[in-house]
Short mmCIF file of C-alpha atoms in Angstrom, two decimals:
data_model
loop_
_atom_site.label_atom_id
_atom_site.label_comp_id
_atom_site.label_asym_id
_atom_site.label_seq_id
_atom_site.Cartn_x
_atom_site.Cartn_y
_atom_site.Cartn_z
CA UNK E 13 -73.25 42.76 -117.48
CA UNK E 14 -70.40 45.07 -116.31
CA UNK E 15 -70.54 48.80 -115.68
CA UNK E 16 -68.19 49.36 -118.62
CA UNK E 17 -70.43 47.39 -120.95
CA UNK E 18 -73.48 49.38 -119.84
CA UNK E 19 -71.64 52.64 -120.47
CA UNK E 20 -70.55 51.36 -123.86
CA UNK E 21 -74.16 50.42 -124.55
CA UNK E 22 -75.31 53.96 -123.81
CA UNK E 23 -72.70 55.48 -126.10
CA UNK E 24 -73.40 53.00 -128.85
CA UNK E 25 -77.16 53.25 -128.21
CA UNK E 26 -77.56 49.58 -127.47
CA UNK E 27 -75.73 48.63 -130.67
CA UNK E 28 -74.43 45.50 -128.95
CA UNK E 29 -76.55 42.55 -128.01
CA UNK E 30 -75.57 41.34 -124.55
CA UNK E 31 -78.93 40.16 -123.27
CA UNK E 32 -78.53 38.05 -120.17
CA UNK E 33 -81.09 38.96 -117.51
CA UNK E 34 -81.42 39.06 -113.75
CA UNK E 35 -84.98 38.21 -112.74
CA UNK E 36 -86.66 39.50 -109.61
CA UNK E 37 -89.71 37.97 -107.96
CA UNK E 38 -92.90 39.81 -108.96
CA UNK E 39 -96.39 39.49 -110.37
CA UNK E 40 -97.64 40.55 -113.79
CA UNK E 41 -101.00 42.27 -113.90
CA UNK E 42 -102.84 45.21 -115.41
CA UNK E 43 -105.37 45.98 -118.12
CA UNK E 44 -105.81 49.02 -120.29
CA UNK E 45 -108.06 51.38 -122.18
CA UNK E 46 -107.39 53.64 -125.20
CA UNK E 47 -108.79 56.19 -127.67
CA UNK E 48 -109.89 55.95 -131.29
CA UNK E 49 -107.30 56.23 -134.09
CA UNK E 50 -106.43 59.58 -135.60
CA UNK E 51 -106.09 59.74 -139.39
CA UNK E 52 -103.03 61.34 -140.96
CA UNK E 53 -102.51 59.86 -144.40
CA UNK E 54 -99.63 62.16 -145.28
CA UNK E 55 -97.48 60.76 -142.45
CA UNK E 56 -98.82 57.23 -142.18
CA UNK E 57 -95.85 54.92 -141.70
CA UNK E 58 -97.60 51.65 -142.40
CA UNK E 59 -100.36 50.53 -144.73
CA UNK E 60 -102.85 50.86 -141.86
CA UNK E 61 -103.63 53.78 -139.60
CA UNK E 62 -101.85 54.29 -136.32
CA UNK E 63 -104.12 53.95 -133.29
CA UNK E 64 -104.23 55.65 -129.91
CA UNK E 65 -103.48 53.44 -126.91
CA UNK E 66 -103.72 54.00 -123.16
CA UNK E 67 -103.48 52.03 -119.93
CA UNK E 68 -106.69 51.61 -117.96
CA UNK E 69 -106.61 54.21 -115.21
CA UNK E 70 -103.38 55.62 -116.61
CA UNK E 71 -102.27 59.21 -117.07
CA UNK E 72 -101.26 59.20 -120.73
CA UNK E 73 -102.16 58.02 -124.22
CA UNK E 74 -100.11 57.79 -127.40
CA UNK E 75 -100.35 56.79 -131.06
CA UNK E 76 -98.59 53.57 -132.09
CA UNK E 77 -98.36 51.74 -135.44
CA UNK E 78 -99.58 48.42 -134.02
CA UNK E 79 -100.78 46.85 -130.78
CA UNK E 80 -97.86 47.09 -128.33
CA UNK E 81 -96.42 44.50 -126.00
CA UNK E 82 -96.76 45.29 -122.30
CA UNK E 83 -95.30 43.86 -119.12
CA UNK E 84 -96.75 45.06 -115.81
CA UNK E 85 -94.90 44.55 -112.54
CA UNK E 86 -95.71 45.11 -108.90
CA UNK E 87 -93.03 47.81 -109.00
CA UNK E 88 -90.07 45.53 -109.68
CA UNK E 89 -86.64 47.05 -109.11
CA UNK E 90 -84.89 47.81 -112.39
CA UNK E 91 -81.44 46.12 -112.21
CA UNK E 92 -79.96 48.96 -114.29
CA UNK E 93 -81.06 51.80 -112.00
CA UNK E 94 -82.59 52.63 -108.63
CA UNK E 95 -86.01 53.14 -110.13
CA UNK E 96 -88.92 50.74 -109.70
CA UNK E 97 -90.65 49.83 -112.94
CA UNK E 98 -94.44 49.55 -113.22
CA UNK E 99 -94.96 49.08 -116.97
CA UNK E 100 -92.78 48.41 -120.02
CA UNK E 101 -94.65 49.06 -123.28
CA UNK E 102 -93.15 48.62 -126.75
CA UNK E 103 -93.89 48.31 -130.47
CA UNK E 104 -91.93 48.06 -133.72
CA UNK E 105 -92.69 49.02 -137.29
CA UNK E 106 -90.56 49.59 -140.40
CA UNK E 107 -87.17 49.98 -138.81
CA UNK E 108 -88.31 52.02 -135.79
CA UNK E 109 -88.82 50.73 -132.23
CA UNK E 110 -91.06 52.62 -129.80
CA UNK E 111 -90.97 52.16 -126.03
CA UNK E 112 -92.57 53.62 -122.91
CA UNK E 113 -91.27 53.00 -119.39
CA UNK E 114 -93.50 53.90 -116.46
CA UNK E 115 -91.47 54.07 -113.23
CA UNK E 116 -92.41 54.82 -109.66
CA UNK E 117 -91.62 58.40 -108.67
CA UNK E 118 -88.92 57.97 -106.03
CA UNK E 119 -86.26 60.41 -107.23
CA UNK E 120 -85.80 63.70 -109.05
CA UNK E 121 -86.24 63.67 -112.82
CA UNK E 122 -82.63 64.73 -113.38
CA UNK E 123 -81.35 61.81 -111.29
CA UNK E 124 -83.58 59.38 -113.18
CA UNK E 125 -82.33 60.71 -116.52
CA UNK E 126 -78.74 60.34 -115.36
CA UNK E 127 -79.33 56.63 -114.77
CA UNK E 128 -81.23 56.00 -118.01
CA UNK E 129 -79.89 53.68 -120.69
CA UNK E 130 -81.76 55.69 -123.34
CA UNK E 131 -79.89 58.99 -123.22
CA UNK E 132 -76.33 60.24 -122.89
CA UNK E 133 -74.74 63.44 -121.58
CA UNK E 134 -73.50 64.04 -125.14
CA UNK E 135 -77.01 64.06 -126.62
CA UNK E 136 -78.62 67.27 -127.82
CA UNK E 137 -81.13 68.48 -125.21
CA UNK E 138 -84.20 70.68 -125.17
CA UNK E 139 -87.22 71.42 -123.02
CA UNK E 140 -90.53 69.97 -124.24
CA UNK E 141 -94.11 70.44 -123.13
CA UNK E 142 -97.26 68.31 -123.39
CA UNK E 143 -100.24 70.37 -122.31
CA UNK E 144 -99.28 71.87 -118.96
CA UNK E 145 -96.64 69.21 -118.25
CA UNK E 146 -93.01 70.11 -118.92
CA UNK E 147 -90.37 67.56 -119.79
CA UNK E 148 -86.91 67.06 -121.27
CA UNK E 149 -85.85 65.59 -124.60
CA UNK E 150 -82.51 63.96 -125.37
CA UNK E 151 -81.75 63.25 -129.03
CA UNK E 152 -78.97 61.58 -130.99
CA UNK E 153 -78.30 60.66 -134.59
CA UNK E 154 -75.41 59.43 -136.68
CA UNK E 155 -75.04 57.80 -140.08
CA UNK E 156 -76.91 54.66 -138.97
CA UNK E 157 -79.61 55.54 -136.46
CA UNK E 158 -81.79 58.28 -135.07
CA UNK E 159 -83.01 58.23 -131.47
CA UNK E 160 -84.98 60.54 -129.20
CA UNK E 161 -86.14 60.13 -125.60
CA UNK E 162 -88.58 62.37 -123.78
CA UNK E 163 -88.87 62.30 -119.99
CA UNK E 164 -91.78 63.54 -117.88
CA UNK E 165 -92.59 63.43 -114.18
CA UNK E 166 -96.03 63.53 -112.53
CA UNK E 167 -97.16 63.16 -108.93
CA UNK E 168 -97.16 59.35 -109.27
CA UNK E 169 -94.74 58.30 -111.98
CA UNK E 170 -91.72 59.10 -114.14
CA UNK E 171 -92.21 58.41 -117.85
CA UNK E 172 -89.65 57.64 -120.55
CA UNK E 173 -90.92 57.79 -124.14
CA UNK E 174 -88.28 56.33 -126.48
CA UNK E 175 -88.15 56.07 -130.27
CA UNK E 176 -85.10 54.73 -132.09
CA UNK E 177 -84.83 53.83 -135.74
CA UNK E 178 -82.52 52.85 -138.55
CA UNK E 179 -82.37 54.94 -141.71
CA UNK E 180 -83.17 51.74 -143.60
CA UNK E 181 -86.66 52.32 -142.22
CA UNK E 182 -88.48 55.64 -141.91
CA UNK E 183 -87.50 57.29 -138.61
CA UNK E 184 -88.04 60.81 -139.97
CA UNK E 185 -91.76 60.00 -140.19
CA UNK E 186 -92.34 57.61 -137.30
CA UNK E 187 -90.35 59.33 -134.56
CA UNK E 188 -91.99 62.79 -134.73
CA UNK E 189 -95.42 61.24 -135.16
CA UNK E 190 -94.94 59.22 -131.97
CA UNK E 191 -93.82 62.20 -129.88
CA UNK E 192 -96.37 64.63 -131.31
CA UNK E 193 -99.15 62.23 -130.28
CA UNK E 194 -98.35 62.06 -126.54
CA UNK E 195 -101.19 63.26 -124.32
CA UNK E 196 -101.33 63.43 -120.53
CA UNK E 197 -105.08 63.20 -120.12
CA UNK E 198 -107.59 60.34 -119.89
CA UNK E 199 -108.36 58.60 -123.18
CA UNK E 200 -112.13 58.34 -123.51
CA UNK E 201 -112.37 55.75 -126.30
CA UNK E 202 -110.15 53.59 -128.47
CA UNK E 203 -107.75 50.70 -127.99
CA UNK E 204 -106.54 49.03 -124.83
CA UNK E 205 -102.96 48.17 -123.91
CA UNK E 206 -103.01 44.71 -122.33
CA UNK E 207 -100.25 42.58 -120.85
CA UNK E 208 -98.79 40.22 -123.42
CA UNK E 209 -96.70 40.04 -126.58
CA UNK E 210 -98.70 42.54 -128.59
CA UNK E 211 -98.69 42.43 -132.37
CA UNK E 212 -95.63 41.23 -134.26
CA UNK E 213 -94.95 41.11 -138.00
CA UNK E 214 -95.97 37.66 -139.18
CA UNK E 215 -93.41 37.31 -141.99
CA UNK E 216 -90.37 38.90 -143.56
CA UNK E 217 -92.21 39.57 -146.84
CA UNK E 218 -91.84 43.35 -146.79
CA UNK E 219 -88.19 43.24 -145.85
CA UNK E 220 -87.42 40.57 -148.44
CA UNK E 221 -89.13 42.61 -151.14
CA UNK E 222 -86.90 45.51 -150.18
CA UNK E 223 -83.87 43.35 -150.95
CA UNK E 224 -82.86 41.84 -147.62
CA UNK E 225 -81.06 38.55 -147.37
CA UNK E 226 -83.70 35.93 -146.58
CA UNK E 227 -81.07 33.59 -145.12
CA UNK E 228 -80.71 33.60 -141.34
CA UNK E 229 -77.22 34.81 -140.46
CA UNK E 230 -74.97 34.77 -137.40
CA UNK E 231 -73.78 37.86 -135.60
CA UNK E 232 -70.33 37.58 -137.18
CA UNK E 233 -71.84 37.95 -140.65
CA UNK E 234 -73.66 41.21 -139.95
CA UNK E 235 -72.57 44.80 -140.46
CA UNK E 236 -74.63 45.77 -137.39
CA UNK E 237 -76.10 43.27 -134.94
CA UNK E 238 -79.70 43.59 -133.83
CA UNK E 239 -80.18 46.54 -131.45
CA UNK E 240 -82.39 45.59 -128.51
CA UNK E 241 -84.63 48.47 -127.38
CA UNK E 242 -86.76 46.72 -124.73
CA UNK E 243 -86.22 43.36 -123.03
CA UNK E 244 -88.72 42.84 -120.19
CA UNK E 245 -87.73 40.43 -117.44
CA UNK E 246 -89.85 37.36 -116.70
CA UNK E 247 -91.30 36.95 -113.21
CA UNK E 248 -91.37 33.95 -110.90
CA UNK E 249 -94.29 31.59 -110.71
CA UNK E 250 -95.69 31.04 -107.23
CA UNK E 251 -94.68 27.37 -107.34
CA UNK E 252 -91.10 28.14 -108.34
CA UNK E 253 -90.83 30.73 -105.57
CA UNK E 254 -92.26 28.28 -103.06
CA UNK E 255 -89.67 25.68 -104.07
CA UNK E 256 -86.82 28.22 -104.09
CA UNK E 257 -85.88 27.40 -107.68
CA UNK E 258 -82.95 29.39 -109.12
CA UNK E 259 -80.86 29.04 -112.25
CA UNK E 260 -80.75 29.95 -115.92
CA UNK E 261 -83.12 29.44 -118.82
CA UNK E 262 -81.33 29.51 -122.17
CA UNK E 263 -83.24 30.03 -125.43
CA UNK E 264 -82.23 30.04 -129.08
CA UNK E 265 -84.36 32.10 -131.42
CA UNK E 266 -84.38 34.27 -134.52
CA UNK E 267 -84.64 38.05 -134.55
CA UNK E 268 -86.17 38.45 -137.99
CA UNK E 269 -85.58 41.16 -140.55
CA UNK E 270 -89.19 42.28 -140.06
CA UNK E 271 -88.75 42.81 -136.31
CA UNK E 272 -90.37 39.63 -134.92
CA UNK E 273 -88.94 37.15 -132.42
CA UNK E 274 -89.54 33.68 -133.91
CA UNK E 275 -88.31 30.06 -133.86
CA UNK E 276 -87.88 30.09 -130.09
CA UNK E 277 -86.27 26.83 -128.88
CA UNK E 278 -85.46 25.83 -125.34
CA UNK E 279 -81.73 25.08 -124.90
CA UNK E 280 -81.84 24.57 -121.13
CA UNK E 281 -84.79 25.13 -118.85
CA UNK E 282 -86.10 25.27 -115.29
CA UNK E 283 -89.17 23.64 -113.72
CA UNK E 284 -92.42 25.03 -112.30
CA UNK E 285 -93.22 27.23 -115.29
CA UNK E 286 -90.01 29.28 -115.38
CA UNK E 287 -89.08 28.12 -118.89
CA UNK E 288 -92.52 29.20 -120.09
CA UNK E 289 -92.11 32.58 -118.38
CA UNK E 290 -88.78 33.09 -120.16
CA UNK E 291 -90.29 32.21 -123.55
CA UNK E 292 -93.17 34.64 -122.96
CA UNK E 293 -90.69 37.39 -122.05
CA UNK E 294 -88.63 36.72 -125.17
CA UNK E 295 -91.70 37.34 -127.34
CA UNK E 296 -91.94 40.86 -125.87
CA UNK E 297 -88.45 41.91 -126.92
CA UNK E 298 -88.48 44.80 -129.37
CA UNK E 299 -85.41 45.52 -131.46
CA UNK E 300 -84.06 47.07 -134.64
CA UNK E 301 -83.09 44.18 -136.94
CA UNK E 302 -79.52 43.30 -137.82
CA UNK E 303 -78.04 44.80 -140.98
CA UNK E 304 -75.94 43.13 -143.66
CA UNK E 305 -74.95 44.66 -147.00
CA UNK E 306 -77.29 47.59 -146.50
CA UNK E 307 -80.41 45.54 -145.74
CA UNK E 308 -82.21 44.25 -142.67
CA UNK E 309 -81.51 40.53 -142.15
CA UNK E 310 -82.70 37.78 -139.82
CA UNK E 311 -80.20 36.76 -137.15
CA UNK E 312 -79.79 33.84 -134.74
CA UNK E 313 -79.74 34.89 -131.09
CA UNK E 314 -79.19 33.04 -127.82
CA UNK E 315 -80.96 34.52 -124.80
CA UNK E 316 -80.24 33.72 -121.16
CA UNK E 317 -82.58 34.56 -118.28
CA UNK E 318 -81.08 34.19 -114.80
CA UNK E 319 -83.69 33.54 -112.11
CA UNK E 320 -82.52 34.62 -108.65
CA UNK E 321 -84.59 35.04 -105.50
CA UNK E 322 -83.60 38.03 -103.35
#
């Protein structure tokens, strides 16, 4: 991916879908602990209640509409910035994608924000505060999407809380609820964030009822392609690292109108468990579905994961 394409992606808020990946050697780990759900029927975005989630031993907790995906790294270098990522957490519900990046504190907050893919110098900006912790919010909206990102820095980590949604969903409800729920204090009870794919919609029933095209389309047929919000990188297996295996895993799948990654097929693979690692990573992608004729639609996607040992 070129520098120009990354800059275009920032301005278009990831409206494109160039999703090849550079993979760095690392190990997934981590378990989590959360707090009990908080009822708010007037702003409930789904048929069920949102629940509070937290990482075991972590510094924050937050409300989410369903169990999130999480990838934990041994501080893998983010290929898009100088930061070193510890956790990528994400969830999707009703046209809105939610994401949390936990990065090692190795730079000033302003420098980290300047490198972020989730904000732009042209965004509206304001100071925000959670308890005694001050942060910065960058927000953008146009006729199609609404997006906000809040950044905080503690003694150990830099946090990015991101919420981006299409107006075909309900971003005016989900986005403020997400940000209003952030707490930087231990969560005593509730739900755990664990490494894995999290909860995904199991069918397109809701989207189809709303009038979406049930047929799976190609990118050329869409008004807006799927907008990828998080795409965690797979890690090497010990055996693949030992055998110095490099190359590309190519997958074909469907990004459904309900926000799930389904029908994953291996186009070309690699040995020693790397194909399986790529498939597992694909299941953790969170995105805003493609749009055609004013409705969310399911779209064919080809993913490529490039495994390189450095």
